[in-house]
PDB file of C-alpha atoms in Angstrom:
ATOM      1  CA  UNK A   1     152.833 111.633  87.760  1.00  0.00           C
ATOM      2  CA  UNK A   2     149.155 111.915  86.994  1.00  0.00           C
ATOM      3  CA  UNK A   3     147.493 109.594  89.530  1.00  0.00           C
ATOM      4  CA  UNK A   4     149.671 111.301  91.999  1.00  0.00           C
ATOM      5  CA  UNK A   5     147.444 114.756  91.007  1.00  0.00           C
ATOM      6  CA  UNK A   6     145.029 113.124  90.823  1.00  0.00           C
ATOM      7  CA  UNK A   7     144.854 111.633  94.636  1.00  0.00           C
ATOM      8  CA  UNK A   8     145.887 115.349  95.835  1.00  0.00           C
ATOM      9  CA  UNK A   9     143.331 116.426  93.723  1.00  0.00           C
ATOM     10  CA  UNK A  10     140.274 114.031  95.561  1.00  0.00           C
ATOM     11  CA  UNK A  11     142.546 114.827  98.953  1.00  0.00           C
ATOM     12  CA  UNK A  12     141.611 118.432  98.826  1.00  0.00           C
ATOM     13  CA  UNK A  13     138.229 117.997  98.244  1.00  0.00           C
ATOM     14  CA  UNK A  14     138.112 115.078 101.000  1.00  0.00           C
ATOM     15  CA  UNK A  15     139.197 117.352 103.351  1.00  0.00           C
ATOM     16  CA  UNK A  16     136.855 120.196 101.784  1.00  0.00           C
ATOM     17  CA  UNK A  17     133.936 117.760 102.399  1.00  0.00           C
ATOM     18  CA  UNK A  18     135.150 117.245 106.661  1.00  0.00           C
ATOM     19  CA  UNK A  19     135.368 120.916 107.187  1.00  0.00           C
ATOM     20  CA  UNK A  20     131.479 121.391 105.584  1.00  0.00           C
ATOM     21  CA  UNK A  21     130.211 118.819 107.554  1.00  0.00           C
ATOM     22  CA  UNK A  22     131.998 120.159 110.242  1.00  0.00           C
ATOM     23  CA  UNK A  23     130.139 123.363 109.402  1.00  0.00           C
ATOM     24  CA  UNK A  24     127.118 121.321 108.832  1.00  0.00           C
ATOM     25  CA  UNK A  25     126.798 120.462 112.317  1.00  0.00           C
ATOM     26  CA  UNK A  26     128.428 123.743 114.157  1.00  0.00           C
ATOM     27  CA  UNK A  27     125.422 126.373 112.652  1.00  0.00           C
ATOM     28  CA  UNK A  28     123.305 124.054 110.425  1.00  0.00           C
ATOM     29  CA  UNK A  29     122.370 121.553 113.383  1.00  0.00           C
ATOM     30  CA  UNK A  30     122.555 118.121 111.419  1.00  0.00           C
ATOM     31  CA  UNK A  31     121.798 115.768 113.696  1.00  0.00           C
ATOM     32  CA  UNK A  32     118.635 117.448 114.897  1.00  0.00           C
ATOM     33  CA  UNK A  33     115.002 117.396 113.963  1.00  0.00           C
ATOM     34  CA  UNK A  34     114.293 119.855 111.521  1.00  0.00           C
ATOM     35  CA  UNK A  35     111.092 121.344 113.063  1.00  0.00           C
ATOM     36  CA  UNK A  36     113.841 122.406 116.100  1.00  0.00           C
ATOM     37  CA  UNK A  37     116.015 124.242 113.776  1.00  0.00           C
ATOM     38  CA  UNK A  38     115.630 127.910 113.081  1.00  0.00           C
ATOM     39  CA  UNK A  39     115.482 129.125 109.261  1.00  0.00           C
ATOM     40  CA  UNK A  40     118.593 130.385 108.783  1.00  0.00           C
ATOM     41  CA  UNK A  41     120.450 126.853 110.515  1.00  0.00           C
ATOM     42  CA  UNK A  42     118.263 124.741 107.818  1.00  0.00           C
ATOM     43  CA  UNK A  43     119.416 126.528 104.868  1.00  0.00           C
ATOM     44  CA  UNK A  44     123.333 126.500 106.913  1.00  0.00           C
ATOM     45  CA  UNK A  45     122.666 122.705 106.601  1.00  0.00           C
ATOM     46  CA  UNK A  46     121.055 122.138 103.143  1.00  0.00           C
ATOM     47  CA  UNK A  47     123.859 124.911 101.745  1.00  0.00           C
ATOM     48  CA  UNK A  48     126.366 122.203 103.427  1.00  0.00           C
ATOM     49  CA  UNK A  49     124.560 119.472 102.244  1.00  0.00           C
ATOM     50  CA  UNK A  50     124.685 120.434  99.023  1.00  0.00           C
ATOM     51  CA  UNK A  51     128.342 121.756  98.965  1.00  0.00           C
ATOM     52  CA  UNK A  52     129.133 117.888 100.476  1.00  0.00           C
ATOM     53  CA  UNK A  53     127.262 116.329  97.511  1.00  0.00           C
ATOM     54  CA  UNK A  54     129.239 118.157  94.866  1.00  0.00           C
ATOM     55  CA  UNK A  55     132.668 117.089  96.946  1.00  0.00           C
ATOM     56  CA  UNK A  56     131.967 113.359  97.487  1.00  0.00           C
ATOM     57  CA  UNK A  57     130.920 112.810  93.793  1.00  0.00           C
ATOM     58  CA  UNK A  58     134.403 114.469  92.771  1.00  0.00           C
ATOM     59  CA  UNK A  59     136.648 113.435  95.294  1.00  0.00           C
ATOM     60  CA  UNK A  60     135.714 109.594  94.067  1.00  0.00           C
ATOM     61  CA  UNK A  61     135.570 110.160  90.903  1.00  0.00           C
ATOM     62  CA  UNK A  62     139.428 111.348  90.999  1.00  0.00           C
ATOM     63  CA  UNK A  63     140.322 108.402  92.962  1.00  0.00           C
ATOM     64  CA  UNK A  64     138.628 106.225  90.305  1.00  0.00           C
ATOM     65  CA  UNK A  65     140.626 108.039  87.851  1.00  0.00           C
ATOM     66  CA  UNK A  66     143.761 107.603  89.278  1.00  0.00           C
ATOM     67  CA  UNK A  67     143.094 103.801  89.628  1.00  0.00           C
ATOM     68  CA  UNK A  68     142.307 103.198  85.969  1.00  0.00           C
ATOM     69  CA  UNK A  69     145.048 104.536  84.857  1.00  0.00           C
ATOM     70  CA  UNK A  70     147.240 102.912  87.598  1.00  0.00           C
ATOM     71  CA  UNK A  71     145.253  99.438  86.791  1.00  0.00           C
ATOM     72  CA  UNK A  72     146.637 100.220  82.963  1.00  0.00           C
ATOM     73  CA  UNK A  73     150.202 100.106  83.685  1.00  0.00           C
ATOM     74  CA  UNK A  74     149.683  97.139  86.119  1.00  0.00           C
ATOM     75  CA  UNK A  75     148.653  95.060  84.033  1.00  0.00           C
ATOM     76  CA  UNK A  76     148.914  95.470  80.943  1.00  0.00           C
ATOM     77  CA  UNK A  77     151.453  92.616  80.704  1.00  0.00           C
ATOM     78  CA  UNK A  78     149.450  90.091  81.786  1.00  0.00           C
ATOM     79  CA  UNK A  79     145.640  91.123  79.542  1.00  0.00           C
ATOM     80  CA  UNK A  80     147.185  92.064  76.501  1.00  0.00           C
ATOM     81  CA  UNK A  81     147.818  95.828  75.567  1.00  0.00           C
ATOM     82  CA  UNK A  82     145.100  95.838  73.409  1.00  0.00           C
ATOM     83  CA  UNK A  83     142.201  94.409  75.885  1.00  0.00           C
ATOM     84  CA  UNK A  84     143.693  96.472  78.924  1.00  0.00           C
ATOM     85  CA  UNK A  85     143.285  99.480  76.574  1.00  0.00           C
ATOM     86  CA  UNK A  86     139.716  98.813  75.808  1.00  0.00           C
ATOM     87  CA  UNK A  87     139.023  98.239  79.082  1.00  0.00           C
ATOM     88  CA  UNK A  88     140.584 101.195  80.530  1.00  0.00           C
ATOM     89  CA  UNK A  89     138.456 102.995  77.805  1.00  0.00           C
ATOM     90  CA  UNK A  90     134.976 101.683  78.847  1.00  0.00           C
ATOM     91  CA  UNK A  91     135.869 102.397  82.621  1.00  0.00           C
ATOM     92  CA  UNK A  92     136.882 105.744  82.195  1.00  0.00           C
ATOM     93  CA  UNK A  93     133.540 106.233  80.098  1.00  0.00           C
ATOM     94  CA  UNK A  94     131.616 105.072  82.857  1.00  0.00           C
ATOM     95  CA  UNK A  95     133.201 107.148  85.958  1.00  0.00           C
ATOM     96  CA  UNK A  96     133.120 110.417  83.458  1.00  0.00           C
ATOM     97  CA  UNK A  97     129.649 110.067  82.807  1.00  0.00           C
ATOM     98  CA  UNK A  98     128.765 109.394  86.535  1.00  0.00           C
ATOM     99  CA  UNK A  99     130.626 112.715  87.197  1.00  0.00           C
ATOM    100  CA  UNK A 100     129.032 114.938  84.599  1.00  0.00           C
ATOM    101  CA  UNK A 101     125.604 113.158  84.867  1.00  0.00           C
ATOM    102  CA  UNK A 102     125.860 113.940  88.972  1.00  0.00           C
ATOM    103  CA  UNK A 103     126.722 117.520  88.560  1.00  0.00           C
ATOM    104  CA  UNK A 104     124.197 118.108  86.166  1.00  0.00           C
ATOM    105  CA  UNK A 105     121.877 117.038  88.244  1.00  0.00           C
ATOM    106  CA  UNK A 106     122.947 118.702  91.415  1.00  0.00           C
ATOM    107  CA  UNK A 107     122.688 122.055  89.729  1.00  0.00           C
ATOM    108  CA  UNK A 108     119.314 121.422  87.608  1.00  0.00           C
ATOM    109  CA  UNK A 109     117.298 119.295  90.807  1.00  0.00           C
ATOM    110  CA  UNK A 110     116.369 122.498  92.052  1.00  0.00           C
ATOM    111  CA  UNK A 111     114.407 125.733  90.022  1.00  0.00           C
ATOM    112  CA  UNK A 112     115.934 128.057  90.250  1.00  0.00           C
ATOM    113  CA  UNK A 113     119.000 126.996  92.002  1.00  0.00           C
ATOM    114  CA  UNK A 114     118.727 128.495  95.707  1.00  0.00           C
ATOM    115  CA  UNK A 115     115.698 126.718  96.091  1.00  0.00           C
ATOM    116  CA  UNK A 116     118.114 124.084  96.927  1.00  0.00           C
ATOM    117  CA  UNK A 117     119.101 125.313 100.411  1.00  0.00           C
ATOM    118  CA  UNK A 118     115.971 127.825 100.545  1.00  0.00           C
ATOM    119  CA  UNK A 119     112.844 126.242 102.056  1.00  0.00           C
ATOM    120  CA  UNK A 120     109.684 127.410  99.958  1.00  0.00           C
ATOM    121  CA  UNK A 121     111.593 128.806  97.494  1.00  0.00           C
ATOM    122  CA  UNK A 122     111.181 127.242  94.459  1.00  0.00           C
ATOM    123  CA  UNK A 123     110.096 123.765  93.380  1.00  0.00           C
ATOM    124  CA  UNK A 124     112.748 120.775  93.438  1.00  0.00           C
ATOM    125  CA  UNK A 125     113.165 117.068  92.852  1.00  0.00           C
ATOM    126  CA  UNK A 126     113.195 114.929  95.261  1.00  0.00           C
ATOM    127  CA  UNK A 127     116.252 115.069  97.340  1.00  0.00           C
ATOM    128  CA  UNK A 128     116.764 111.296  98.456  1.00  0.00           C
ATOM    129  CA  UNK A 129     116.127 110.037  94.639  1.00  0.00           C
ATOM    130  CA  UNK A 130     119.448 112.151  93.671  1.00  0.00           C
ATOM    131  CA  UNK A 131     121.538 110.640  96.357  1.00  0.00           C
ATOM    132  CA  UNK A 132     120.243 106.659  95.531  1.00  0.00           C
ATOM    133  CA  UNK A 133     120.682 107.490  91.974  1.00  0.00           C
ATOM    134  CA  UNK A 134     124.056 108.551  92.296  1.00  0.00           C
ATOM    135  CA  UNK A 135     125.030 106.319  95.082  1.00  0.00           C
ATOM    136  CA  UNK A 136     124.033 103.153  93.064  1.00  0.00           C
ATOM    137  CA  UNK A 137     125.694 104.522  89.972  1.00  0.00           C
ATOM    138  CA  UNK A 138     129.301 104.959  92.502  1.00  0.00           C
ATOM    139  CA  UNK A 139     128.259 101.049  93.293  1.00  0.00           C
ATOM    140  CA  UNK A 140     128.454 100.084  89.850  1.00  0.00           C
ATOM    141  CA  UNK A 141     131.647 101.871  88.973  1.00  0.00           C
ATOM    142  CA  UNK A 142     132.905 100.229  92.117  1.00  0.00           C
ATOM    143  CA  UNK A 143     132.409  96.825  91.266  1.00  0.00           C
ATOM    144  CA  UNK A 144     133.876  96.803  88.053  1.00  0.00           C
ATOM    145  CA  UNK A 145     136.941  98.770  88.578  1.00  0.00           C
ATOM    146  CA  UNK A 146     137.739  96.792  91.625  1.00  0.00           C
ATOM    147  CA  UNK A 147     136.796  93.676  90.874  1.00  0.00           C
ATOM    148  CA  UNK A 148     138.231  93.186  87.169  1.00  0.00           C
ATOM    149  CA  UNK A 149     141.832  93.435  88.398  1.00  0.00           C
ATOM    150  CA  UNK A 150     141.201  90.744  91.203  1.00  0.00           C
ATOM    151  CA  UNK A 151     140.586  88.448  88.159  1.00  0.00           C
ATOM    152  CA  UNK A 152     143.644  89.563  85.856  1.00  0.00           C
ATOM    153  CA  UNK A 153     145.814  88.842  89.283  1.00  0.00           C
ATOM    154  CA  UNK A 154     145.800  85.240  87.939  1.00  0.00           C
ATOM    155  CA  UNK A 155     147.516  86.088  84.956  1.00  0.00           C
ATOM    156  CA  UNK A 156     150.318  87.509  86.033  1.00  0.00           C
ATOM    157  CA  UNK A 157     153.401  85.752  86.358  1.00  0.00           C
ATOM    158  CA  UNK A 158     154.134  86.497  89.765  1.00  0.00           C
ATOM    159  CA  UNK A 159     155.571  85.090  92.743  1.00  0.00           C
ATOM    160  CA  UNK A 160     152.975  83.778  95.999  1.00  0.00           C
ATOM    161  CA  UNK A 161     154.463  86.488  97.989  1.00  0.00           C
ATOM    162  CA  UNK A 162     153.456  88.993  95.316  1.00  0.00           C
ATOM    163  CA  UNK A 163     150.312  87.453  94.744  1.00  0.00           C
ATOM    164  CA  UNK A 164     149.087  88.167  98.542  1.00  0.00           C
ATOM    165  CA  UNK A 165     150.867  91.286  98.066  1.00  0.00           C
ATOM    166  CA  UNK A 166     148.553  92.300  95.096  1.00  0.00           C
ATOM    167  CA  UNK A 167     145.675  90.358  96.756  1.00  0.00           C
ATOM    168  CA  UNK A 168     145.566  92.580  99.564  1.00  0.00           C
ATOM    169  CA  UNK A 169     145.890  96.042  98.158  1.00  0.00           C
ATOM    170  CA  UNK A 170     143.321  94.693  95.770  1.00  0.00           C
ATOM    171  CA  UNK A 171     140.784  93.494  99.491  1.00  0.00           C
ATOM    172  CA  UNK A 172     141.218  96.946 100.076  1.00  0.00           C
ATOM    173  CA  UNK A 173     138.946  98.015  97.345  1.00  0.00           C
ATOM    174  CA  UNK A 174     136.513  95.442  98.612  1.00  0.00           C
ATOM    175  CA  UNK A 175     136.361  96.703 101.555  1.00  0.00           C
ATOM    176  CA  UNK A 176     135.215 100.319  99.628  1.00  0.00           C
ATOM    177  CA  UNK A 177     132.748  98.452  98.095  1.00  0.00           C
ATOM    178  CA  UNK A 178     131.134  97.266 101.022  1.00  0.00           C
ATOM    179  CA  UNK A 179     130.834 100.729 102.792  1.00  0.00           C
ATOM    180  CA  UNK A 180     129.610 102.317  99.739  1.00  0.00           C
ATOM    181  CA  UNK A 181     126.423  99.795  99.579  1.00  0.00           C
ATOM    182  CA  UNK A 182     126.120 100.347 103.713  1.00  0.00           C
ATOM    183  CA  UNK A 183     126.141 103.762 103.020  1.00  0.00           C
ATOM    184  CA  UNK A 184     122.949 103.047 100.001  1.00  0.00           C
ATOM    185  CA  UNK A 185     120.703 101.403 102.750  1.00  0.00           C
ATOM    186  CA  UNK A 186     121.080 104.836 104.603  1.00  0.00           C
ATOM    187  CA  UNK A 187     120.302 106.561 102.371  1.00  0.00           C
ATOM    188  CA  UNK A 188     117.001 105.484 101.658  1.00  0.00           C
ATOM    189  CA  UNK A 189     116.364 106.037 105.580  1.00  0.00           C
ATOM    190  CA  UNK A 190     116.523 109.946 104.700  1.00  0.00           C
ATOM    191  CA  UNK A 191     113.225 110.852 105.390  1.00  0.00           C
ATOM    192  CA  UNK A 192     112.334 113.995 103.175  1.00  0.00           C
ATOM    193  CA  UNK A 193     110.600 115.802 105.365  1.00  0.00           C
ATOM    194  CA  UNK A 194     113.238 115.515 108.197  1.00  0.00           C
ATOM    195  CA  UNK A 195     117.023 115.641 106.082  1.00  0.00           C
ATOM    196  CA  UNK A 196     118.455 117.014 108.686  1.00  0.00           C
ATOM    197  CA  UNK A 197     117.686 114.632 111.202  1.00  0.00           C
ATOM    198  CA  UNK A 198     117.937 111.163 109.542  1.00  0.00           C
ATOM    199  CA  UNK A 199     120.896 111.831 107.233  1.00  0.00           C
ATOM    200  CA  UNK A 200     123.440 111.343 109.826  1.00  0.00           C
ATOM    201  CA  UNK A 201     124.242 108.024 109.388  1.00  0.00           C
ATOM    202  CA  UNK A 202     124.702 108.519 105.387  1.00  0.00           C
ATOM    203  CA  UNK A 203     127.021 111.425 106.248  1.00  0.00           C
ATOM    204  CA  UNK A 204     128.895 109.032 108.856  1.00  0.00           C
ATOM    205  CA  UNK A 205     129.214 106.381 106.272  1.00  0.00           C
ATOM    206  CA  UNK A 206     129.970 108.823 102.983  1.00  0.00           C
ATOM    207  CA  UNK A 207     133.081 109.765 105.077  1.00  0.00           C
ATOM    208  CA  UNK A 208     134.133 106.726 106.027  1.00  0.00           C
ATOM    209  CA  UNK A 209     133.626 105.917 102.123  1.00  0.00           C
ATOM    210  CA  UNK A 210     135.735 108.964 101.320  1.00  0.00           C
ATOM    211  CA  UNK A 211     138.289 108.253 103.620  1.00  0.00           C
ATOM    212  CA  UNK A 212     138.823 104.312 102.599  1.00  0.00           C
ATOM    213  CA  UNK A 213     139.290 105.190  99.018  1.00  0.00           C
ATOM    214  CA  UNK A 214     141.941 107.149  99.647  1.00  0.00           C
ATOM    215  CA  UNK A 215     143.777 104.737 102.102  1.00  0.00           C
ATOM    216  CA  UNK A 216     142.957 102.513  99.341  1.00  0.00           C
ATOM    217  CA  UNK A 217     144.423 104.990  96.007  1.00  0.00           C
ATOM    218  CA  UNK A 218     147.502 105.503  98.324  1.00  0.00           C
ATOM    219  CA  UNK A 219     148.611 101.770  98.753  1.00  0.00           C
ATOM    220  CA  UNK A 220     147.772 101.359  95.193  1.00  0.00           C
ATOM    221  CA  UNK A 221     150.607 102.866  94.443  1.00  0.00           C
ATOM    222  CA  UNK A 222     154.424 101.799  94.463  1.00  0.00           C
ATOM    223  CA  UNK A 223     155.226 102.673  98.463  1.00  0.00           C
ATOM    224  CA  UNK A 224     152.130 101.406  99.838  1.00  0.00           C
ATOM    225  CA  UNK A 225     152.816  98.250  97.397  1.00  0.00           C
ATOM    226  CA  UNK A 226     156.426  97.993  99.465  1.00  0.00           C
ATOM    227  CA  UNK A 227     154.871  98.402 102.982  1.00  0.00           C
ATOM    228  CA  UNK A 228     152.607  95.628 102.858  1.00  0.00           C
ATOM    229  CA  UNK A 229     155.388  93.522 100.814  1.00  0.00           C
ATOM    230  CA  UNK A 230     157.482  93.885 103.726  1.00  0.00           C
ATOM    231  CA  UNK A 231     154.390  93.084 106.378  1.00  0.00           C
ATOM    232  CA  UNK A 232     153.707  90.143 104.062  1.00  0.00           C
ATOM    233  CA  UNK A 233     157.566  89.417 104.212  1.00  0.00           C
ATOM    234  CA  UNK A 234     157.528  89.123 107.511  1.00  0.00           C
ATOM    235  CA  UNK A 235     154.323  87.561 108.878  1.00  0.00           C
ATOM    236  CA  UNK A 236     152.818  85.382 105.488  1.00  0.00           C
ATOM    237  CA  UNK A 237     155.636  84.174 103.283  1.00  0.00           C
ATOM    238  CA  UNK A 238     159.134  84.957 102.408  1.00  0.00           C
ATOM    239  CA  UNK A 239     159.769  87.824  99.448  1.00  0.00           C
ATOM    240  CA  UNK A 240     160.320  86.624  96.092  1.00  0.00           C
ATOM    241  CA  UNK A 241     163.994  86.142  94.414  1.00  0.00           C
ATOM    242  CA  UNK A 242     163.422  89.895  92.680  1.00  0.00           C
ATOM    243  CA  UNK A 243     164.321  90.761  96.632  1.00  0.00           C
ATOM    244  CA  UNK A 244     167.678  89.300  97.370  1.00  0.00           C
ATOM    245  CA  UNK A 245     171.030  90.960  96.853  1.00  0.00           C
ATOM    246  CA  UNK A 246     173.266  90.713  94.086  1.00  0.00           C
ATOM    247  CA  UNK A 247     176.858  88.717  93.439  1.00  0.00           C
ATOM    248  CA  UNK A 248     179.228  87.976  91.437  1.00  0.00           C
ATOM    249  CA  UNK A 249     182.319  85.933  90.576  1.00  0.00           C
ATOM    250  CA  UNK A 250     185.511  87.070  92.552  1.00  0.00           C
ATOM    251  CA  UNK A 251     183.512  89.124  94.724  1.00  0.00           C
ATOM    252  CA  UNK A 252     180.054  90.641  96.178  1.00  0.00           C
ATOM    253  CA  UNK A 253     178.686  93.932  94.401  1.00  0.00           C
ATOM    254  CA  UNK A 254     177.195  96.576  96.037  1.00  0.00           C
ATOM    255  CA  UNK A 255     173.669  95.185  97.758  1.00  0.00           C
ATOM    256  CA  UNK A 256     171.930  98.464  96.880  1.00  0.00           C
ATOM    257  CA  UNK A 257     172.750  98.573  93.030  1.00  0.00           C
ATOM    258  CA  UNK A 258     171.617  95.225  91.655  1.00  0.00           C
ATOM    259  CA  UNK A 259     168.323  95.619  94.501  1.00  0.00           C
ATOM    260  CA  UNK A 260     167.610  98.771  92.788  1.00  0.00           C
ATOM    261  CA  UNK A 261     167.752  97.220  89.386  1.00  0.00           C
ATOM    262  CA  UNK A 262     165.787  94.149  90.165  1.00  0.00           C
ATOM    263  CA  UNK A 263     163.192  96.405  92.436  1.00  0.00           C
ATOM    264  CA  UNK A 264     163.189  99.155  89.259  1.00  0.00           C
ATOM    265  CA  UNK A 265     161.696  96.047  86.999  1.00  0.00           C
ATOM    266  CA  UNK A 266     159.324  94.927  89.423  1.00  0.00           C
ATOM    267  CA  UNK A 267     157.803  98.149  89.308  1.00  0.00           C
ATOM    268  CA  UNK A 268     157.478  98.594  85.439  1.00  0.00           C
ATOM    269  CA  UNK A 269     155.983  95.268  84.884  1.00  0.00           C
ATOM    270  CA  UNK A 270     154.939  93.536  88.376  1.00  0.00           C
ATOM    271  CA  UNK A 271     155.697  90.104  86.790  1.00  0.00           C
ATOM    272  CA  UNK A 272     158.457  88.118  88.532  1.00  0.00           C
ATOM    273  CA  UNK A 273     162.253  88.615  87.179  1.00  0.00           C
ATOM    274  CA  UNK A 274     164.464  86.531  85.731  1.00  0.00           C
ATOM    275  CA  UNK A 275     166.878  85.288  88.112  1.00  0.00           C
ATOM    276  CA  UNK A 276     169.203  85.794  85.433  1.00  0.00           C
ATOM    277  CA  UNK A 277     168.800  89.629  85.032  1.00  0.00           C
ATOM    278  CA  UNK A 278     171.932  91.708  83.778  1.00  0.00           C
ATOM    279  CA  UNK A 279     173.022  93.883  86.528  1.00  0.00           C
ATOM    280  CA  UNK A 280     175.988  94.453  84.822  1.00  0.00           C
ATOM    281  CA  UNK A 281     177.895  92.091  86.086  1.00  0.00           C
ATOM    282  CA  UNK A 282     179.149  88.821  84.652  1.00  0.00           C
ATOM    283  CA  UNK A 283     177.555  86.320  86.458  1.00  0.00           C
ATOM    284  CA  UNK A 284     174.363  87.299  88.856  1.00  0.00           C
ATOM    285  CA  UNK A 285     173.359  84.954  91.370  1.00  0.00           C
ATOM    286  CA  UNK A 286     170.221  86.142  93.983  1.00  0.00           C
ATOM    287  CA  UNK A 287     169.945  84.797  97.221  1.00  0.00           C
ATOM    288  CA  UNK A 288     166.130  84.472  98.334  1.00  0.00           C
ATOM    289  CA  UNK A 289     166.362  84.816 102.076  1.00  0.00           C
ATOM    290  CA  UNK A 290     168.791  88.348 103.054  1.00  0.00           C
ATOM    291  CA  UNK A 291     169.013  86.390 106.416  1.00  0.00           C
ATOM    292  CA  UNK A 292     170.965  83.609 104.833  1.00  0.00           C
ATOM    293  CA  UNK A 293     173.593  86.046 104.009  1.00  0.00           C
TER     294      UNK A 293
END
């Protein structure tokens, strides 16, 4: 499946963004003052630096990808195939050009190029500018892809305990939200004179960003959707009817067959069943609760 690339995809580069900033701090001394850092640790740092720019911006960009296109087959049903469409259009406009527009500039800030990590070198634009720019342009993206499904929730025809179910995963993105404006106000603590000093906290926060999203991109999908159904299950309110197990005159069918039908249309539309569905069977009758049974 695509979004399923595309996650591994923004997982390798996640994890290609920890090991630089591991790096970053090992020989390029982030964290310290850079008037106490020899030459060859600043441009260790500002190499890293730059290397963790070029991962963040992809690694979201991925994610946000992945979502659109999982957002498309969500809910489709419930927008109209022809608004969902256009909508899916203008979002993946807007996360492409925040990807092209951010590697352009992270390769054309600097003349010539290893000016970027090479103090004195060559002339370059200024540093923190790039990473609000960019930063409130991920903001933007983030609102609207996240936010937009939390309204089309309404319209689906779905049960209350696939509602919260829905509700939640969507909280998640929220929550992405939230650390990605944190991480903004950070960044325009960078002082430019002193990167390696003050941009701690908008390295602390960029990985907490990083990591979110893809807690968030995994539940997205159909397992994490049927882990917090069951924790909702248990703790909020009982699963829907599409949950129960199957029957039929002059004797019980299988439990797993009909659950595997019902749960198999649940996933292609996320819009409550029919309590009538043909499971092959003559007469189907679903029992809510699987304790009553």
């Amino acid at each position: 499946m695509i979004t399923d690339a595309l996650v591994f995809g923004a997982t390798f580069f996640v994890l290609l963004n920890s090991a630089v900033r591991v790096v970053s701090i090992l020989l390029g001394g982030i964290g310290w003052d850079i008037d106490r850092l020899s030459l060859d640790q600043v441009e260790w740092a500002l190499k890293a630096l730059f290397i963790e720019e070029l991962a963040w911006t992809t690694s979201l960009c991925l994610l946000k990808f992945a979502l659109i296109i999982l957002y498309g087959r969500i809910f489709v049903c419930g927008t109209g195939k022809r608004k969902a469409l256009v909508i899916q259009i203008i979002a993946f406009v807007a996360v492409g050009g925040l990807l092209i527009g951010s590697i352009t500039y992270y390769f054309t800030e600097c003349k010539p190029l290893p000016a970027a990590w090479t103090p004195n070198l060559g002339h370059c634009a200024k540093q923190r500018a790039g990473w609000l720019g960019t930063g409130i342009a991920n903001l933007i993206t983030d609102v609207f892809i996240f936010s937009v499904p939390i309204v089309w929730v309404a319209d689906l025809q779905l049960s209350l305990h696939n509602k919260i179910t829905v509700g939640i995963q969507l909280f998640m993105g929220v929550i992405v939200t939230i650390i990605s404006f944190i991480r903004i106000f950070f960044v325009l603590k960078v002082h430019p004179t002193n990167v390696t000093g003050s941009v701690v906290r908008a390295d602390i926060f960029s990985c907490i960003e990083l990591n979110m999203a893809i807690v968030f991109a995994s539940v997205s999908g159909i397992a994490g959707r049927e882990a917090i159904s069951s924790f909702v299950h248990r703790f909020i309110v009982p699963k829907s009817v599409t949950y129960g197990y199957a029957y039929r005159s002059g004797g019980r069918t299988s439990p797993g067959t009909g659950l595997r039908d019902l749960r198999a249309g649940d996933r292609k539309s996320w819009q409550k069943l029919d309590a009538k569905v043909n499971v092959k069977t003559d007469i189907v009758t679903t029992i809510e609760d699987v304790n009553h049974v």
